[in-house]
Tab-separated table of C-alpha atoms (C1' of nucleotides) and ligand atoms in Angstrom:
chain	number	residue	atom	x	y	z
L	1	MET	CA	60.626	-16.110	46.287
L	2	ARG	CA	57.885	-18.173	46.796
L	3	LEU	CA	54.758	-18.848	44.833
L	4	SER	CA	51.577	-17.109	45.971
L	5	GLU	CA	48.095	-18.144	44.674
L	6	ARG	CA	48.240	-14.840	43.509
L	7	LYS	CA	51.680	-15.048	41.813
L	8	ILE	CA	50.510	-18.399	40.043
L	9	SER	CA	46.957	-17.168	38.908
L	10	SER	CA	48.790	-13.685	37.222
L	11	ILE	CA	51.564	-16.146	35.499
L	12	MET	CA	48.501	-18.496	34.209
L	13	LYS	CA	46.213	-15.764	32.734
L	14	GLN	CA	49.428	-14.517	31.340
L	15	ARG	CA	49.975	-17.022	29.351
L	16	GLY	CA	46.370	-17.493	28.464
L	17	TYR	CA	45.283	-20.399	30.790
L	18	LYS	CA	42.205	-19.360	32.941
L	19	LEU	CA	42.429	-19.980	36.762
L	20	THR	CA	38.929	-21.865	36.568
L	21	PRO	CA	37.459	-23.209	39.731
L	22	GLN	CA	38.550	-26.788	39.410
L	23	ARG	CA	42.066	-25.748	38.445
L	24	ARG	CA	41.940	-23.411	41.877
L	25	ALA	CA	40.657	-26.719	43.761
L	26	VAL	CA	43.980	-28.639	42.501
L	27	LEU	CA	46.198	-25.903	43.348
L	28	LYS	CA	44.709	-25.725	46.719
L	29	ILE	CA	45.337	-29.293	47.692
L	30	ILE	CA	49.095	-29.120	46.008
L	31	MET	CA	49.931	-26.092	47.815
L	32	GLY	CA	48.629	-27.014	50.940
L	33	SER	CA	50.753	-30.038	51.238
L	34	ASP	CA	54.450	-30.546	52.066
L	35	ASN	CA	54.251	-34.094	50.410
L	36	HIS	CA	54.782	-34.947	46.811
L	37	LEU	CA	51.399	-36.558	45.219
L	38	THR	CA	50.674	-38.504	42.428
L	39	PRO	CA	47.860	-37.575	40.266
L	40	GLU	CA	45.322	-40.196	41.503
L	41	ALA	CA	46.198	-38.859	45.281
L	42	ILE	CA	45.400	-35.458	44.016
L	43	TYR	CA	42.178	-36.721	42.285
L	44	GLN	CA	41.151	-38.107	45.829
L	45	SER	CA	41.859	-35.202	47.624
L	46	VAL	CA	40.219	-32.758	45.518
L	47	ARG	CA	36.985	-35.209	45.076
L	48	GLU	CA	36.373	-34.660	48.617
L	49	GLU	CA	35.178	-30.770	48.304
L	50	HIS	CA	34.696	-31.089	44.568
L	51	GLN	CA	32.875	-34.150	43.955
L	52	ASN	CA	32.378	-33.881	40.200
L	53	ILE	CA	35.370	-33.302	39.199
L	54	GLY	CA	37.092	-35.569	36.668
L	55	LEU	CA	40.461	-37.451	36.655
L	56	THR	CA	41.142	-35.921	33.361
L	57	THR	CA	41.095	-32.326	34.620
L	58	ILE	CA	43.576	-33.367	37.250
L	59	TYR	CA	45.792	-34.428	34.531
L	60	ARG	CA	45.332	-31.481	32.352
L	61	THR	CA	45.774	-29.183	35.317
L	62	ILE	CA	49.186	-31.096	36.435
L	63	ASN	CA	50.361	-30.694	32.984
L	64	ILE	CA	49.730	-27.098	32.550
L	65	LEU	CA	51.531	-26.472	35.922
L	66	SER	CA	54.308	-28.481	34.814
L	67	GLU	CA	54.720	-26.838	31.493
L	68	LEU	CA	54.707	-23.191	33.468
L	69	GLY	CA	57.483	-24.573	35.874
L	70	LEU	CA	55.096	-24.029	38.754
L	71	ILE	CA	55.341	-27.330	40.228
L	72	CYS	CA	58.275	-30.081	40.956
L	73	GLU	CA	58.435	-33.516	40.135
L	74	VAL	CA	60.248	-36.345	42.332
L	75	HIS	CA	61.840	-39.171	40.827
L	76	THR	CA	62.769	-41.119	43.573
L	77	ALA	CA	59.062	-41.503	43.905
L	78	GLY	CA	58.923	-45.112	42.789
L	79	SER	CA	56.861	-45.991	39.507
L	80	GLY	CA	54.421	-43.163	37.989
L	81	ARG	CA	54.773	-39.614	38.582
L	82	SER	CA	54.540	-37.622	41.627
L	83	TYR	CA	54.531	-33.401	41.833
L	84	LEU	CA	54.575	-31.068	44.792
L	85	VAL	CA	54.348	-27.178	44.445
L	86	ARG	CA	57.053	-25.189	43.714
L	87	ARG	CA	58.627	-23.517	46.539
L	88	PRO	CA	61.495	-21.960	45.646
L	89	LEU	CA	61.388	-20.350	42.107
L	90	GLU	CA	65.055	-20.829	41.779
L	91	HIS	CA	67.457	-24.005	40.924
L	92	HIS	CA	66.568	-26.724	43.975
L	93	HIS	CA	66.604	-29.946	44.914
L	94	HIS	CA	64.460	-32.256	46.822
L	95	LEU	CA	65.158	-34.420	49.889
L	96	VAL	CA	62.326	-36.707	50.144
L	97	CYS	CA	61.073	-38.966	53.194
L	98	SER	CA	60.273	-42.504	51.985
L	99	GLY	CA	58.459	-42.926	55.084
L	100	CYS	CA	55.449	-40.206	54.385
L	101	ASN	CA	56.723	-38.687	51.248
L	102	ARG	CA	57.301	-35.076	52.987
L	103	VAL	CA	59.878	-33.186	50.869
L	104	VAL	CA	62.479	-30.861	51.880
L	105	ASP	CA	63.906	-28.582	49.527
L	106	PHE	CA	67.593	-27.353	49.191
L	107	SER	CA	69.310	-24.648	47.094
L	108	ASN	CA	73.352	-25.542	48.205
L	109	CYS	CA	73.769	-27.894	45.445
L	110	ASP	CA	77.384	-27.466	44.518
L	111	LEU	CA	78.199	-29.435	41.341
L	112	ALA	CA	79.957	-27.273	39.634
L	113	ASP	CA	83.310	-28.752	40.310
L	114	ILE	CA	81.993	-32.228	39.311
L	115	GLU	CA	80.221	-31.085	36.221
L	116	ARG	CA	83.334	-29.228	35.122
L	117	LYS	CA	85.436	-32.218	35.676
L	118	LEU	CA	82.938	-34.592	34.112
L	119	SER	CA	82.921	-32.146	30.995
L	120	GLU	CA	86.695	-31.899	30.758
L	121	GLY	CA	86.808	-35.665	30.938
L	122	THR	CA	84.390	-36.420	28.346
L	123	GLY	CA	83.650	-33.625	25.824
L	124	PHE	CA	80.289	-33.410	26.893
L	125	LYS	CA	78.598	-29.883	27.193
L	126	ILE	CA	76.294	-30.580	30.267
L	127	GLU	CA	73.059	-29.361	30.239
L	128	GLU	CA	71.244	-30.153	33.605
L	129	HIS	CA	71.384	-32.428	36.420
L	130	LEU	CA	69.412	-34.570	38.470
L	131	LEU	CA	70.048	-34.493	42.238
L	132	GLU	CA	67.645	-36.226	44.791
L	133	PHE	CA	68.134	-37.698	48.537
L	134	VAL	CA	66.111	-40.011	50.173
L	135	GLY	CA	65.728	-40.683	53.661
L	136	ILE	CA	63.788	-40.803	56.771
L	137	CYS	CA	62.289	-37.884	58.530
L	138	PRO	CA	62.412	-37.274	62.258
L	139	ASP	CA	58.554	-38.051	62.768
L	140	CYS	CA	58.920	-41.364	60.711
L	141	GLN	CA	61.931	-42.357	62.770
L	142	GLN	CA	59.857	-41.783	65.837
L	143	THR	CA	57.034	-43.878	64.581
L	144	ALA	CA	59.529	-46.508	63.685
L	145	GLU	CA	60.986	-46.750	67.259
L	146	SER	CA	58.015	-46.834	69.092
J	1	MET	CA	85.507	-54.815	38.179
J	2	ARG	CA	83.577	-55.325	34.943
J	3	LEU	CA	80.638	-57.774	34.160
J	4	SER	CA	81.498	-60.501	31.479
J	5	GLU	CA	79.150	-62.731	30.091
J	6	ARG	CA	80.463	-65.731	32.274
J	7	LYS	CA	80.497	-63.512	35.292
J	8	ILE	CA	76.611	-62.843	34.920
J	9	SER	CA	75.944	-66.355	33.909
J	10	SER	CA	77.467	-67.549	37.144
J	11	ILE	CA	75.590	-65.045	39.144
J	12	MET	CA	72.315	-66.264	37.520
J	13	LYS	CA	72.744	-70.042	37.951
J	14	GLN	CA	73.844	-69.138	41.702
J	15	ARG	CA	70.715	-67.614	42.215
J	16	GLY	CA	68.450	-70.137	40.230
J	17	TYR	CA	68.299	-68.655	36.999
J	18	LYS	CA	68.786	-70.471	34.063
J	19	LEU	CA	70.808	-68.853	31.507
J	20	THR	CA	68.229	-69.799	28.326
J	21	PRO	CA	68.974	-68.639	24.459
J	22	GLN	CA	66.595	-66.053	24.651
J	23	ARG	CA	68.128	-64.421	28.140
J	24	ARG	CA	71.376	-64.602	26.715
J	25	ALA	CA	70.155	-62.954	23.274
J	26	VAL	CA	68.916	-60.215	25.523
J	27	LEU	CA	72.189	-59.640	27.603
J	28	LYS	CA	73.757	-59.564	24.018
J	29	ILE	CA	71.776	-56.637	23.339
J	30	ILE	CA	72.189	-54.891	26.400
J	31	MET	CA	75.859	-55.345	26.909
J	32	GLY	CA	76.644	-54.670	22.975
J	33	SER	CA	75.058	-51.050	23.656
J	34	ASP	CA	76.725	-47.713	25.217
J	35	ASN	CA	73.062	-46.619	25.283
J	36	HIS	CA	70.484	-46.991	27.324
J	37	LEU	CA	67.713	-48.872	25.838
J	38	THR	CA	64.079	-48.992	26.602
J	39	PRO	CA	62.274	-52.464	26.751
J	40	GLU	CA	60.818	-51.754	23.645
J	41	ALA	CA	63.906	-51.078	22.099
J	42	ILE	CA	65.549	-54.322	23.299
J	43	TYR	CA	62.693	-56.015	21.789
J	44	GLN	CA	62.915	-54.963	18.606
J	45	SER	CA	66.886	-55.339	18.489
J	46	VAL	CA	66.664	-58.998	19.875
J	47	ARG	CA	63.718	-59.346	17.531
J	48	GLU	CA	66.189	-58.895	14.277
J	49	GLU	CA	67.984	-62.444	15.494
J	50	HIS	CA	65.625	-64.008	17.361
J	51	GLN	CA	62.201	-63.186	15.520
J	52	ASN	CA	59.957	-65.375	17.802
J	53	ILE	CA	60.827	-63.771	21.209
J	54	GLY	CA	57.858	-62.654	23.052
J	55	LEU	CA	58.144	-59.055	24.760
J	56	THR	CA	57.140	-60.899	27.888
J	57	THR	CA	60.527	-62.547	28.074
J	58	ILE	CA	62.047	-59.150	27.463
J	59	TYR	CA	60.578	-57.711	30.268
J	60	ARG	CA	60.851	-60.937	32.480
J	61	THR	CA	64.649	-60.782	31.582
J	62	ILE	CA	64.558	-57.421	32.688
J	63	ASN	CA	63.255	-57.717	36.027
J	64	ILE	CA	65.735	-60.476	36.753
J	65	LEU	CA	68.783	-58.575	36.028
J	66	SER	CA	67.474	-55.853	37.597
J	67	GLU	CA	66.532	-57.820	40.903
J	68	LEU	CA	70.304	-58.943	40.588
J	69	GLY	CA	71.725	-55.552	40.113
J	70	LEU	CA	72.961	-56.348	36.831
J	71	ILE	CA	71.725	-53.402	35.121
J	72	CYS	CA	71.492	-49.817	35.802
J	73	GLU	CA	67.798	-47.911	35.236
J	74	VAL	CA	68.341	-44.055	33.746
J	75	HIS	CA	66.037	-41.802	35.158
J	76	THR	CA	66.308	-38.698	32.922
J	77	ALA	CA	65.109	-40.708	29.947
J	78	GLY	CA	61.552	-39.207	29.758
J	79	SER	CA	58.576	-41.385	30.322
J	80	GLY	CA	59.058	-45.231	30.599
J	81	ARG	CA	62.196	-47.250	31.697
J	82	SER	CA	65.511	-47.351	30.252
J	83	TYR	CA	68.503	-49.723	31.068
J	84	LEU	CA	72.020	-50.401	30.233
J	85	VAL	CA	74.763	-53.027	31.718
J	86	ARG	CA	76.140	-52.439	34.856
J	87	ARG	CA	79.589	-51.684	33.822
J	88	PRO	CA	81.488	-50.475	37.212
J	89	LEU	CA	79.941	-53.084	39.974
J	90	GLU	CA	80.713	-49.920	42.444
J	91	HIS	CA	78.878	-47.463	43.559
J	92	HIS	CA	78.264	-45.097	40.714
J	93	HIS	CA	76.547	-42.432	38.897
J	94	HIS	CA	75.581	-41.455	35.122
J	95	LEU	CA	76.132	-38.942	32.397
J	96	VAL	CA	73.528	-39.407	29.616
J	97	CYS	CA	73.619	-38.042	26.179
J	98	SER	CA	70.571	-36.413	25.249
J	99	GLY	CA	71.050	-36.718	21.533
J	100	CYS	CA	71.892	-40.587	21.277
J	101	ASN	CA	71.423	-41.972	24.777
J	102	ARG	CA	75.089	-42.931	25.403
J	103	VAL	CA	75.821	-43.067	28.905
J	104	VAL	CA	79.379	-42.217	30.387
J	105	ASP	CA	79.635	-43.542	34.083
J	106	PHE	CA	81.486	-41.857	37.186
J	107	SER	CA	82.441	-42.945	40.379
J	108	ASN	CA	83.758	-39.751	41.949
J	109	CYS	CA	80.704	-38.600	43.351
J	110	ASP	CA	81.411	-36.533	46.507
J	111	LEU	CA	78.055	-36.261	48.035
J	112	ALA	CA	78.995	-36.805	51.540
J	113	ASP	CA	79.532	-32.912	52.944
J	114	ILE	CA	76.281	-32.315	51.502
J	115	GLU	CA	74.678	-35.329	52.940
J	116	ARG	CA	76.288	-34.432	56.118
J	117	LYS	CA	74.636	-30.898	56.227
J	118	LEU	CA	71.384	-31.922	55.125
J	119	SER	CA	71.223	-34.350	57.838
J	120	GLU	CA	72.330	-32.137	60.389
J	121	GLY	CA	69.975	-29.390	58.917
J	122	THR	CA	66.753	-31.354	58.567
J	123	GLY	CA	67.506	-34.459	60.839
J	124	PHE	CA	66.780	-36.886	58.342
J	125	LYS	CA	68.500	-40.248	58.328
J	126	ILE	CA	69.645	-39.881	54.811
J	127	GLU	CA	69.425	-43.583	52.847
J	128	GLU	CA	69.914	-42.934	49.092
J	129	HIS	CA	70.826	-40.062	46.443
J	130	LEU	CA	70.279	-39.974	43.078
J	131	LEU	CA	72.688	-38.305	40.640
J	132	GLU	CA	72.572	-38.135	36.942
J	133	PHE	CA	73.649	-35.537	34.516
J	134	VAL	CA	72.587	-35.006	30.953
J	135	GLY	CA	74.541	-33.214	28.004
J	136	ILE	CA	75.374	-33.672	24.615
J	137	CYS	CA	78.312	-35.977	23.653
J	138	PRO	CA	80.999	-34.802	21.345
J	139	ASP	CA	79.806	-36.770	18.428
J	140	CYS	CA	76.134	-35.457	18.623
J	141	GLN	CA	77.917	-31.819	19.140
J	142	GLN	CA	79.284	-32.240	15.586
J	143	THR	CA	76.397	-33.236	14.265
J	144	ALA	CA	74.316	-30.376	15.306
J	145	GLU	CA	77.065	-27.919	14.231
J	146	SER	CA	77.250	-29.191	10.605
O	1	DA	C1'	21.432	-7.728	29.081
O	2	DC	C1'	22.274	-10.668	24.528
O	3	DT	C1'	25.321	-13.421	21.596
O	4	DA	C1'	29.473	-14.958	19.779
O	5	DT	C1'	33.479	-17.341	20.307
O	6	DA	C1'	37.223	-19.333	22.675
O	7	DG	C1'	38.409	-22.404	26.039
O	8	DA	C1'	37.381	-25.594	29.898
O	9	DT	C1'	35.151	-29.391	31.481
O	10	DG	C1'	33.811	-34.554	32.238
O	11	DA	C1'	32.723	-39.192	30.413
O	12	DA	C1'	33.943	-42.219	27.746
O	13	DA	C1'	37.166	-44.661	24.734
O	14	DA	C1'	41.701	-45.196	22.904
O	15	DC	C1'	46.582	-45.681	24.155
O	16	DC	C1'	50.913	-47.558	25.957
O	17	DT	C1'	53.461	-49.781	29.229
O	18	DT	C1'	53.530	-53.390	32.305
O	19	DT	C1'	51.991	-57.770	34.815
O	20	DA	C1'	49.198	-61.971	35.369
O	21	DT	C1'	47.615	-66.334	33.312
O	22	DC	C1'	47.530	-70.753	31.114
O	23	DG	C1'	48.956	-74.196	28.246
O	24	DT	C1'	53.012	-75.835	25.861
O	25	DT	C1'	57.927	-76.124	25.219
O	26	DT	C1'	62.942	-76.652	27.291
O	27	DG	C1'	66.830	-77.387	30.323
O	28	DT	C1'	68.813	-79.755	33.839
O	29	DA	C1'	69.467	-83.517	37.091
O	30	DC	C1'	69.281	-88.036	37.877
X	1	DG	C1'	65.962	-91.254	28.295
X	2	DT	C1'	63.025	-89.603	32.067
X	3	DA	C1'	61.049	-86.620	35.211
X	4	DC	C1'	60.197	-82.062	37.205
X	5	DA	C1'	61.062	-77.519	37.494
X	6	DA	C1'	61.446	-73.567	35.277
X	7	DA	C1'	60.998	-70.422	31.326
X	8	DC	C1'	58.698	-69.751	26.782
X	9	DG	C1'	55.009	-67.221	23.835
X	10	DA	C1'	50.151	-65.726	22.928
X	11	DT	C1'	46.858	-63.439	25.099
X	12	DA	C1'	44.182	-61.272	28.324
X	13	DA	C1'	44.226	-57.821	32.288
X	14	DA	C1'	45.317	-54.253	34.697
X	15	DG	C1'	47.351	-49.204	35.308
X	16	DG	C1'	48.179	-45.045	34.190
X	17	DT	C1'	47.608	-41.207	30.981
X	18	DT	C1'	45.949	-38.883	26.626
X	19	DT	C1'	42.202	-38.363	23.191
X	20	DT	C1'	37.924	-37.395	21.471
X	21	DC	C1'	33.447	-35.103	21.511
X	22	DA	C1'	29.505	-33.284	22.878
X	23	DT	C1'	28.197	-29.841	26.423
X	24	DC	C1'	29.389	-26.195	29.333
X	25	DT	C1'	31.227	-21.808	31.411
X	26	DA	C1'	33.779	-17.139	31.171
X	27	DT	C1'	34.599	-13.123	28.635
X	28	DA	C1'	34.445	-9.629	25.561
X	29	DG	C1'	31.773	-7.056	22.267
X	30	DT	C1'	27.615	-5.262	21.140
P	201	ZN	ZN1	60.935	-28.021	44.623
P	202	ZN	ZN1	58.511	-38.887	57.157
P	203	ZN	ZN1	75.791	-47.755	35.379
P	204	ZN	ZN1	75.246	-38.149	21.918
DNA sequence: ACTATAGATGAAAACCTTTATCGTTTGTAC
DNA sequence: GTACAAACGATAAAGGTTTTCATCTATAGT
């Protein structure tokens, strides 16, 4: 299942958050991009159409979306945070282009075996895992060659 | 192979860095802990014996150790950085306790299959991966029960 | 429509983490 | 021991994120 603006709107309202024009503008930018975006980048993009919005509102909106599980954070993006809209709702991971920040989602993470062995070997009760791949996308490979 | 203080000392000198008392003190704290430590935590620990050291020196030392590949960074540690000494020198990953920050290293990460499939499916040239597990260690499980 | 209420906004200040600056101190090589 | 480069600590500066607060909606009840 993928997230539509309608669905996001309904989730937010259900949890007591209003879908204001500012939040709609932030959502539009995040949903319209294939790349992961920093708060500053979102700010700059939103500002092109909505020049009065404050950076504070960007952060507030990001934090809400994150709390509701509607956006994904990328961890291999250097210092600082970077987000993109949650495209598959189910458990998944990211393949990130180090050239243009494009993100491809994938769901076939088969870590159950490793997880079980690790758990048996260490006695840890494993709660979550973080898996991300970094590479160069076809477009950026071409750009690099030419 | 594991890193001894002697080995680290030789690597640092070879790369033009002096092993000062301050750096030795930072190393002692990092090497003496099974947990990942934030710069601030390292600062506090080092200060107990070396009360005049500056936070700047902690950061400078961490950055050198990181550049030389002598420490590992943990990515699932919330906001901000956290480090521990690099115990296996070869490629490896971390299992982190969310209770006490203890870290267990493991080397049998078998992501080659996933990586090949991903590469074929997307056309990405994959350069690196990030894999980390989070769980509760046996000690913290007991603490939680009692 | 009018008002009351709760929530959201933007500007500014505060906060926290990390890095740069600079005068002084320390290690190392001769 | 002297000379030199490197490292130190204090402080300031730079980023990035959150708090504060007065103002401004949006919504619901009248
Ligand atoms: Zn995602
Ligand atoms: Zn790319
Ligand atoms: Zn490690
Ligand atoms: Zn633990």
